[in-house]
PDB file of C-alpha atoms in Angstrom:
ATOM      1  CA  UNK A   1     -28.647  52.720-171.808  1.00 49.00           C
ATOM      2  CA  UNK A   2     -24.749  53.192-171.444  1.00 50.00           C
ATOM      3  CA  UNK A   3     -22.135  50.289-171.122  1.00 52.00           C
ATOM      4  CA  UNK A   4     -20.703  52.218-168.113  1.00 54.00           C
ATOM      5  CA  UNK A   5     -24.505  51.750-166.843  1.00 83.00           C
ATOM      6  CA  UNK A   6     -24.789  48.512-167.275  1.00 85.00           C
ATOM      7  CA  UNK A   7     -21.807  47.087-166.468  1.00 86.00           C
ATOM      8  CA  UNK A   8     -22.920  48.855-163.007  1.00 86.00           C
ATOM      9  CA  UNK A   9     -25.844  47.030-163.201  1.00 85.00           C
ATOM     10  CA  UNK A  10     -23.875  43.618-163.960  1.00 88.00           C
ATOM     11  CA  UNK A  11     -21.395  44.053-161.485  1.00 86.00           C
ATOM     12  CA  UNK A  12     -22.979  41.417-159.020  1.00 84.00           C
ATOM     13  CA  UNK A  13     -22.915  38.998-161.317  1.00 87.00           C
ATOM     14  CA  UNK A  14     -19.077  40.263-162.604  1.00 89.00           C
ATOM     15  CA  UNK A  15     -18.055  39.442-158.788  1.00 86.00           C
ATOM     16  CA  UNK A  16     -19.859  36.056-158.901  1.00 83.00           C
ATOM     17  CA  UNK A  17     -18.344  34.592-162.568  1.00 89.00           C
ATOM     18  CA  UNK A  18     -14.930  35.947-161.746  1.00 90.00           C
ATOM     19  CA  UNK A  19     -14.802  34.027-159.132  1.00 86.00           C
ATOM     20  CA  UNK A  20     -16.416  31.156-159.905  1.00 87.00           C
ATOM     21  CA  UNK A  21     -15.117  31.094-163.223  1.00 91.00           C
ATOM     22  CA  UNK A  22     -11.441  30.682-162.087  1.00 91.00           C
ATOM     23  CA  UNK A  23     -12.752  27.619-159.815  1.00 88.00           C
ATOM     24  CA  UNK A  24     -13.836  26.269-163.477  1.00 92.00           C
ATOM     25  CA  UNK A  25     -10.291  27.051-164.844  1.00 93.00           C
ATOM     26  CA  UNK A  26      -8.485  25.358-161.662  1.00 91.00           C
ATOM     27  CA  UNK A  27     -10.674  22.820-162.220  1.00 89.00           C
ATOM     28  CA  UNK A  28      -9.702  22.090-165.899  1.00 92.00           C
ATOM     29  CA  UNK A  29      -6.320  22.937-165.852  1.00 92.00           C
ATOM     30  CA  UNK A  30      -5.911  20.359-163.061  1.00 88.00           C
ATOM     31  CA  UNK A  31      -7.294  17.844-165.484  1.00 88.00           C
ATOM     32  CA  UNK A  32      -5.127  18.459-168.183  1.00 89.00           C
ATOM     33  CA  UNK A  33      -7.547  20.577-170.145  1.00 94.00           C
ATOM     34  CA  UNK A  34      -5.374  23.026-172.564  1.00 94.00           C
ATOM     35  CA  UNK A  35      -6.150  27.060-172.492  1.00 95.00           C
ATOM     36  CA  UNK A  36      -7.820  26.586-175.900  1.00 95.00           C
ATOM     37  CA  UNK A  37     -10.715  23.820-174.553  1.00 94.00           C
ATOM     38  CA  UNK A  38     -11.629  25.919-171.340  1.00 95.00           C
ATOM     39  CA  UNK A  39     -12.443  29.195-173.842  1.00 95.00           C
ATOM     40  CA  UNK A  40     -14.569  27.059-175.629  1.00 95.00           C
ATOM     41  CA  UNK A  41     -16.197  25.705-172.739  1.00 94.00           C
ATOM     42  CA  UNK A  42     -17.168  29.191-171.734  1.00 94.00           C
ATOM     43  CA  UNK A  43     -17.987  30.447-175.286  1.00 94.00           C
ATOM     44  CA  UNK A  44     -19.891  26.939-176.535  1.00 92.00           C
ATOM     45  CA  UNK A  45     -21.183  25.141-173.530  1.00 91.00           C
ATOM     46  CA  UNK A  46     -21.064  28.537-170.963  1.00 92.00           C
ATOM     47  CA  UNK A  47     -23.635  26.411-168.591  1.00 88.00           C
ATOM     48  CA  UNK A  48     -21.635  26.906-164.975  1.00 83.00           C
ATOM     49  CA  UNK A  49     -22.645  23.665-163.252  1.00 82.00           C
ATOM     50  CA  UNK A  50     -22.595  22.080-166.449  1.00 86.00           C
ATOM     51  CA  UNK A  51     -19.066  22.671-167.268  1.00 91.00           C
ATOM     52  CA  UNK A  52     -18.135  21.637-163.850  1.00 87.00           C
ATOM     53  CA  UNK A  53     -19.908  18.453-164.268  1.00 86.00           C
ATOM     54  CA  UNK A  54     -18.395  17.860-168.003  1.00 89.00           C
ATOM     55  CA  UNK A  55     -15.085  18.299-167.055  1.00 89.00           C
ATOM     56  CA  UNK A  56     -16.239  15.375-163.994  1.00 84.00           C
ATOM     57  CA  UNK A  57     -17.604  12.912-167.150  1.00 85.00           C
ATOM     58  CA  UNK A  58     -14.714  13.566-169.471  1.00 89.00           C
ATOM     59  CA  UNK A  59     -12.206  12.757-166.753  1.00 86.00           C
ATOM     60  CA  UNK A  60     -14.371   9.899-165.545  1.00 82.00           C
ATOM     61  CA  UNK A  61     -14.101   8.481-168.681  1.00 83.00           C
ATOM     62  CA  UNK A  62     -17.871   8.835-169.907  1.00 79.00           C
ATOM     63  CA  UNK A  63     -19.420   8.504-173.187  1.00 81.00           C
ATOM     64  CA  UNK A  64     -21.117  11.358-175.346  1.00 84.00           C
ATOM     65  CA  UNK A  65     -24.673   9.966-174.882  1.00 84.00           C
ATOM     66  CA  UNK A  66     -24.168   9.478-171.304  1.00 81.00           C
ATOM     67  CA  UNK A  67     -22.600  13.577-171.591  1.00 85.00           C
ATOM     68  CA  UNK A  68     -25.471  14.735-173.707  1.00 86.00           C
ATOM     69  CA  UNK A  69     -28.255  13.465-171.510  1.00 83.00           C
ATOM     70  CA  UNK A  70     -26.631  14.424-168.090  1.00 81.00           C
ATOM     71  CA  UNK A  71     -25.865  18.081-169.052  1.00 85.00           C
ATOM     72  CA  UNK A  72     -29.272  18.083-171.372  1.00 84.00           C
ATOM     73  CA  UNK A  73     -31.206  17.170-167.576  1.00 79.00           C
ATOM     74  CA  UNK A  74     -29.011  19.246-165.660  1.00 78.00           C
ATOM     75  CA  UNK A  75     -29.669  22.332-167.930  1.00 83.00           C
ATOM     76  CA  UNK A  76     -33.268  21.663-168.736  1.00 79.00           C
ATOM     77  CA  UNK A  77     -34.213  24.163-166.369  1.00 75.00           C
ATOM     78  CA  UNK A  78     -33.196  26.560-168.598  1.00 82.00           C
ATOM     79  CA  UNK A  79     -35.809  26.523-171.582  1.00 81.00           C
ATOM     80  CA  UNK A  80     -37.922  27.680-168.771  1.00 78.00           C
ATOM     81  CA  UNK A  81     -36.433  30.702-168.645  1.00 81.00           C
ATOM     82  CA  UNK A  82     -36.825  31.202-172.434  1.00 84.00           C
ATOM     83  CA  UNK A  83     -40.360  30.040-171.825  1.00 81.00           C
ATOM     84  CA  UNK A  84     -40.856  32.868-169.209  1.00 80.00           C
ATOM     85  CA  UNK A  85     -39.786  35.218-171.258  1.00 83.00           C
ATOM     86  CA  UNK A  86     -41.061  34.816-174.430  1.00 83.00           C
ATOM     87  CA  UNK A  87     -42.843  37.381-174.535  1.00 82.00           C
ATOM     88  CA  UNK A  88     -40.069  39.955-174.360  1.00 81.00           C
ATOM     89  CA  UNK A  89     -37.965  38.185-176.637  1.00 83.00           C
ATOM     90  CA  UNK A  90     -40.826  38.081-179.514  1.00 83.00           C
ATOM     91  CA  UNK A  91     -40.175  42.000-179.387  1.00 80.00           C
ATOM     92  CA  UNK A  92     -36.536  42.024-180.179  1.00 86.00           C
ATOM     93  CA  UNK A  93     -34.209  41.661-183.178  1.00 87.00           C
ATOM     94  CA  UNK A  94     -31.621  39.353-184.179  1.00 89.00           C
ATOM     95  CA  UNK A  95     -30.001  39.685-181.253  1.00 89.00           C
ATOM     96  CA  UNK A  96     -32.755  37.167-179.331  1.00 90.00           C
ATOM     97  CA  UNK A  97     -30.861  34.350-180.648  1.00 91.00           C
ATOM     98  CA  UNK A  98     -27.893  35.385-178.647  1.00 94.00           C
ATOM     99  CA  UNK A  99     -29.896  36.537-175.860  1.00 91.00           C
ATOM    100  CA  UNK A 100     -31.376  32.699-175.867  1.00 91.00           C
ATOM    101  CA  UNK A 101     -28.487  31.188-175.491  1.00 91.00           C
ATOM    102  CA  UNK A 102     -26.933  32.895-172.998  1.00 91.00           C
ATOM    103  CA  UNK A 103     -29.846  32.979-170.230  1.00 90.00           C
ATOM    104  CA  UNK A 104     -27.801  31.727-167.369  1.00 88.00           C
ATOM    105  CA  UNK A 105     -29.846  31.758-163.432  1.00 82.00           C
ATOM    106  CA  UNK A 106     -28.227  35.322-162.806  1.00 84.00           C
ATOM    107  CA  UNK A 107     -28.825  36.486-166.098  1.00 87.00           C
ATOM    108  CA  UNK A 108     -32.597  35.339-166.096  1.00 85.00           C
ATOM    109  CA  UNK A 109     -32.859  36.718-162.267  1.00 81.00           C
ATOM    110  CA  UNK A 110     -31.481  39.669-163.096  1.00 84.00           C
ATOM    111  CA  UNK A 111     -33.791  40.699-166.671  1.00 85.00           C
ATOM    112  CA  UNK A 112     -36.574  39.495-164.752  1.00 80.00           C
ATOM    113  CA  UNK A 113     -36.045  42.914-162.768  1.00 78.00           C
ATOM    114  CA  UNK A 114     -35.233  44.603-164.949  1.00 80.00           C
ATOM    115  CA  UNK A 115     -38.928  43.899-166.826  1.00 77.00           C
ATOM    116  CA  UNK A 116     -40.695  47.442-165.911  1.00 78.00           C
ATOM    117  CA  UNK A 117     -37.859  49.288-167.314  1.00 80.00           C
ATOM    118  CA  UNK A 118     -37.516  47.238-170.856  1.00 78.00           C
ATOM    119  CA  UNK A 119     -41.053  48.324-171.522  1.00 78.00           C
ATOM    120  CA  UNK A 120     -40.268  51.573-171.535  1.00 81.00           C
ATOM    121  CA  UNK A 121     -37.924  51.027-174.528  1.00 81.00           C
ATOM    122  CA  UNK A 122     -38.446  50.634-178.307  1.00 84.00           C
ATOM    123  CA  UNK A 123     -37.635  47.066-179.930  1.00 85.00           C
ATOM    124  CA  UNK A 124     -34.017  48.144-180.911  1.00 85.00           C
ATOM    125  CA  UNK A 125     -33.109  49.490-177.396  1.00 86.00           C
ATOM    126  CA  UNK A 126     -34.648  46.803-175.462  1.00 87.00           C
ATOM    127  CA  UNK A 127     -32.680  44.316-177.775  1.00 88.00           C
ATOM    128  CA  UNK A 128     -29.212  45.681-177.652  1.00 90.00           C
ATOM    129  CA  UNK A 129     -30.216  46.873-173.640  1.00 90.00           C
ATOM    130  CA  UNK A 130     -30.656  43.096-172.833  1.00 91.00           C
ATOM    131  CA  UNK A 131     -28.535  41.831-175.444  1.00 93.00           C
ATOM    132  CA  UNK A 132     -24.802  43.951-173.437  1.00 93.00           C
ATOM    133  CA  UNK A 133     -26.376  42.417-170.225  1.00 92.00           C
ATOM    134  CA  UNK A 134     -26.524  38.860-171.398  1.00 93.00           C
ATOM    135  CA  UNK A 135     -22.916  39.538-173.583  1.00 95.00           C
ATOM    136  CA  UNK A 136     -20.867  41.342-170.760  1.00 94.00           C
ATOM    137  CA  UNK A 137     -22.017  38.463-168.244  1.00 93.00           C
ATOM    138  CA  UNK A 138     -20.368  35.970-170.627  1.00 95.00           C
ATOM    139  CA  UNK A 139     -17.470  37.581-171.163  1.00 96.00           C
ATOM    140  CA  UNK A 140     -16.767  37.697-167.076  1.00 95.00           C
ATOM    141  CA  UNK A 141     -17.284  33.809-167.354  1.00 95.00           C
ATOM    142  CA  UNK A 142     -14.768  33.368-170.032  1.00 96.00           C
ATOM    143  CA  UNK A 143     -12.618  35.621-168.464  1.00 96.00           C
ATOM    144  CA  UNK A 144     -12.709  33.859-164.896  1.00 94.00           C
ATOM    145  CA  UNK A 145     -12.249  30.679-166.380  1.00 95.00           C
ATOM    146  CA  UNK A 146      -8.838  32.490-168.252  1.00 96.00           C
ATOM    147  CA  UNK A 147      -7.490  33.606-165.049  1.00 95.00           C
ATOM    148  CA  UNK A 148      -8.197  30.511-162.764  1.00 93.00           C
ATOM    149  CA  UNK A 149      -6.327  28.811-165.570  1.00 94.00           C
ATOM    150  CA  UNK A 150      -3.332  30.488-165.318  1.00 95.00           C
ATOM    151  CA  UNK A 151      -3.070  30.527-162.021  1.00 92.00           C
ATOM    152  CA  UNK A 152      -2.995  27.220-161.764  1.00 91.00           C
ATOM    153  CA  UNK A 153       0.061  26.924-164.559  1.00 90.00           C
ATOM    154  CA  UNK A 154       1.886  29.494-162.568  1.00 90.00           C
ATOM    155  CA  UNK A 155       1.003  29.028-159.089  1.00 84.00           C
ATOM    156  CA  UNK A 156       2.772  25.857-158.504  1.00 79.00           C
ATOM    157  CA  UNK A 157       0.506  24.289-155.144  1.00 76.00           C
ATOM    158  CA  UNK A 158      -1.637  22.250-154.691  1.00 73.00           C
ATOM    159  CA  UNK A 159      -4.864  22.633-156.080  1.00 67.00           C
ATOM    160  CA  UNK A 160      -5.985  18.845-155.289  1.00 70.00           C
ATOM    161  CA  UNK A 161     -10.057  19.771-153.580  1.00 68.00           C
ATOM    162  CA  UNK A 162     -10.771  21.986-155.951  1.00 65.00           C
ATOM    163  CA  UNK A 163     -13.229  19.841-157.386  1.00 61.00           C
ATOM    164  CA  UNK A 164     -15.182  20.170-154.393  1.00 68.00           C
ATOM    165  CA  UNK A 165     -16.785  23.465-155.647  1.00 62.00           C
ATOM    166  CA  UNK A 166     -18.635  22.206-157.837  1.00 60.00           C
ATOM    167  CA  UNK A 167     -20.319  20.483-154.366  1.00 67.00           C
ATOM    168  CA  UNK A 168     -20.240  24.034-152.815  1.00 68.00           C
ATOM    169  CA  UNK A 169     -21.999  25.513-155.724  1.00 60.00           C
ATOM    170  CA  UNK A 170     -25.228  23.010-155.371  1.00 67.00           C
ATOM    171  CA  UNK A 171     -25.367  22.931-152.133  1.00 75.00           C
ATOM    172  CA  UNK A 172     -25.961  26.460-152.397  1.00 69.00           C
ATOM    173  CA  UNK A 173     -27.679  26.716-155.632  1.00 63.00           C
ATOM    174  CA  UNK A 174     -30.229  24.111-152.986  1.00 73.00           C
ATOM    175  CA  UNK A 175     -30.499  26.294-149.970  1.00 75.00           C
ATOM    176  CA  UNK A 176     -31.298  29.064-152.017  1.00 67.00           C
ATOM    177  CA  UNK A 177     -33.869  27.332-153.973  1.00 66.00           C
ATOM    178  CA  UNK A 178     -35.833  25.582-150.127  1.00 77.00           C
ATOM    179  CA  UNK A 179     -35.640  29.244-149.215  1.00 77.00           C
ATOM    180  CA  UNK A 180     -37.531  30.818-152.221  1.00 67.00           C
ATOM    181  CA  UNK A 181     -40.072  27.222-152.022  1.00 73.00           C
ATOM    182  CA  UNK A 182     -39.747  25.328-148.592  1.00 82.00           C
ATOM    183  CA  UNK A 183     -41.203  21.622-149.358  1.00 80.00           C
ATOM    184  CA  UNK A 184     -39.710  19.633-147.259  1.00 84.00           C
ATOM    185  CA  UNK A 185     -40.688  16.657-149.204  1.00 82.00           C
ATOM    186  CA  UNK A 186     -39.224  17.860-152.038  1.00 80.00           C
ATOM    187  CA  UNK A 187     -35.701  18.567-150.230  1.00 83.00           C
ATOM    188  CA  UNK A 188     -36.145  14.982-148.299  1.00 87.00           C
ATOM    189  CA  UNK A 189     -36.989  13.537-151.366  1.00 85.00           C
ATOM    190  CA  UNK A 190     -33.359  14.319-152.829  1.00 84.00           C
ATOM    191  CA  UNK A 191     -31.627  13.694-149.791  1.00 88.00           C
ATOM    192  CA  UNK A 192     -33.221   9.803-150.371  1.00 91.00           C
ATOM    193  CA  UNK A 193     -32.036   9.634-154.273  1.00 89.00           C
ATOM    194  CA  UNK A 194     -28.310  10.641-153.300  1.00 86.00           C
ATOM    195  CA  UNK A 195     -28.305   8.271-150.578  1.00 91.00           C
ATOM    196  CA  UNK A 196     -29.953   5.553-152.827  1.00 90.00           C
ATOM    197  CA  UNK A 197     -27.066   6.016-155.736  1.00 87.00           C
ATOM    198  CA  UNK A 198     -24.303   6.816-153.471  1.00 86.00           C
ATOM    199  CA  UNK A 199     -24.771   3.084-152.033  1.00 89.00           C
ATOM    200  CA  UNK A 200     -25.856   1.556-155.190  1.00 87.00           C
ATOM    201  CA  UNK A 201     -24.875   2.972-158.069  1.00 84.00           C
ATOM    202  CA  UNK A 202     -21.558   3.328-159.806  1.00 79.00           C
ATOM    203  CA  UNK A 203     -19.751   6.925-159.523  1.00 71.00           C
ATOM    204  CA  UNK A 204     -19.827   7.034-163.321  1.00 65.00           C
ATOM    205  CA  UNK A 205     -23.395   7.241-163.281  1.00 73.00           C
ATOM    206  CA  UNK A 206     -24.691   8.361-160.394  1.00 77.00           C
ATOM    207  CA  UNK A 207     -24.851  12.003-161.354  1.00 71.00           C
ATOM    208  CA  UNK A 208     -26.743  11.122-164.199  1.00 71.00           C
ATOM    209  CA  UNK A 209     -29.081   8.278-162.539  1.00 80.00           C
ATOM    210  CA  UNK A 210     -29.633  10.952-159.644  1.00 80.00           C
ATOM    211  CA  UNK A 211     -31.174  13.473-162.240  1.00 75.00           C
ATOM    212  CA  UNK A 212     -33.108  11.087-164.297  1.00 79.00           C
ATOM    213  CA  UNK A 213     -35.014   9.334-161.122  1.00 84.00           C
ATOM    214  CA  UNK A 214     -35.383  13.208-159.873  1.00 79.00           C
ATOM    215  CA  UNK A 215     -37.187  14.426-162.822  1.00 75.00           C
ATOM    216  CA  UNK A 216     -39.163  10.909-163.582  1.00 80.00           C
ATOM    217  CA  UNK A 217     -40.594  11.063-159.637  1.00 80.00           C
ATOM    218  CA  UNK A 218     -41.538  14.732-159.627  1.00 74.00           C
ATOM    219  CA  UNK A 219     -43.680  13.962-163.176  1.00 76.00           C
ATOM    220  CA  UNK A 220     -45.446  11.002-161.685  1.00 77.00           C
ATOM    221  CA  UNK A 221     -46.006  12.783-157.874  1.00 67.00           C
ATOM    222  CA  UNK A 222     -46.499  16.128-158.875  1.00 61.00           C
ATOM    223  CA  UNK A 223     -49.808  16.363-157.538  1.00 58.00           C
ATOM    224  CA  UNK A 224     -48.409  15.405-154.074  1.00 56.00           C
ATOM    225  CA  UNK A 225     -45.439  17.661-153.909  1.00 53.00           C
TER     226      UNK A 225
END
């Protein structure tokens, strides 16, 4: 398949991590975070949420294992996605590695339609076919996160709420999820954590006490869900 073709095919995703990219690099760059750590944010870590939330624990002042297990539970969901398509990814060369790491939601949403078409391809097509999808979607992160952060050197307001999108972005990484599965208990559930930490548990750790009690009640109800 041709990179004019594909980038075609990735340019949903190109007009969601442009976007949302630069809120990363406003985000950083308000924090004092230098050009050099926000590339390597996107090119290391390249987890969305997850680098919304790190920059969050680094300013707050948090500790690496308290880092590690926050962003490890926050981005858990995504060995799943490996999971689902392992089968795929046994077929493929060297370039699964890459292709592993770099299985973001949209990324995983969109080779998971794209699935009738890869079988229709030898193992060196389908593995550089899904292996441009996976590297152009990066690069529009990493290039997001460049812009927002110079704009914010050289746009001189004020950029103080900008933290805030990381809020947007769950609240509508949730309503999309209750759409696709509508438990209510799950969704009330939630609601009853947040409440619970934002009342009694330090800022510093509520993020990651949130997650941990989230994941620890759906494995002992998860026959009542």
């Amino acid at each position: 398949m041709k990179q004019e073709n594909i980038f075609i095919l990735t340019l949903p995703i190109f007009m969601g991590y442009i976007s949302l990219g630069a809120a990363f690099g406003i985000l950083a760059s308000s924090n004092g975070f230098s050009l050099f750590q926000v590339v390597l944010s996107s090119l290391i870590v390249y987890a969305g949420a997850g680098q919304f939330v790190l920059v969050a624990l680094i300013v707050s002042g948090a500790g690496f294992l308290e880092i590690f297990i926050t962003l490890f539970i926050l981005n858990f969901r995504h060995f799943f996605y490996t999971l689902a398509l392992i089968t795929d990814l046994k077929g493929m060369n060297f370039l699964k590695h890459y292709i592993m790491f770099s299985l973001t939601d949209e990324t995983f949403a969109l080779l998971s339609a794209q699935r009738n078409e890869l079988i229709k391809l030898n193992r060196a097509q389908k593995s550089w076919r899904v292996f441009w999808i996976c590297f152009l979607n990066q690069n529009y992160w990493i290039i997001g996160s460049i812009l927002g952060f110079l704009f914010q050197k050289n746009v001189k307001i004020d950029y103080s709420g900008v933290e805030f999108s990381l809020n947007a972005l769950f609240i509508v990484l949730t309503y999309e999820l209750f759409k696709q599965n509508p438990n209510l208990k799950i969704l009330l559930g939630t609601c009853c954590i947040a409440l619970l930490a934002l009342f009694f548990i330090d800022k510093s750790y509520m993020f990651a006490f949130c997650l941990a009690l989230a994941v620890f009640l759906l494995f002992i109800g998860r026959k009542y869900v």
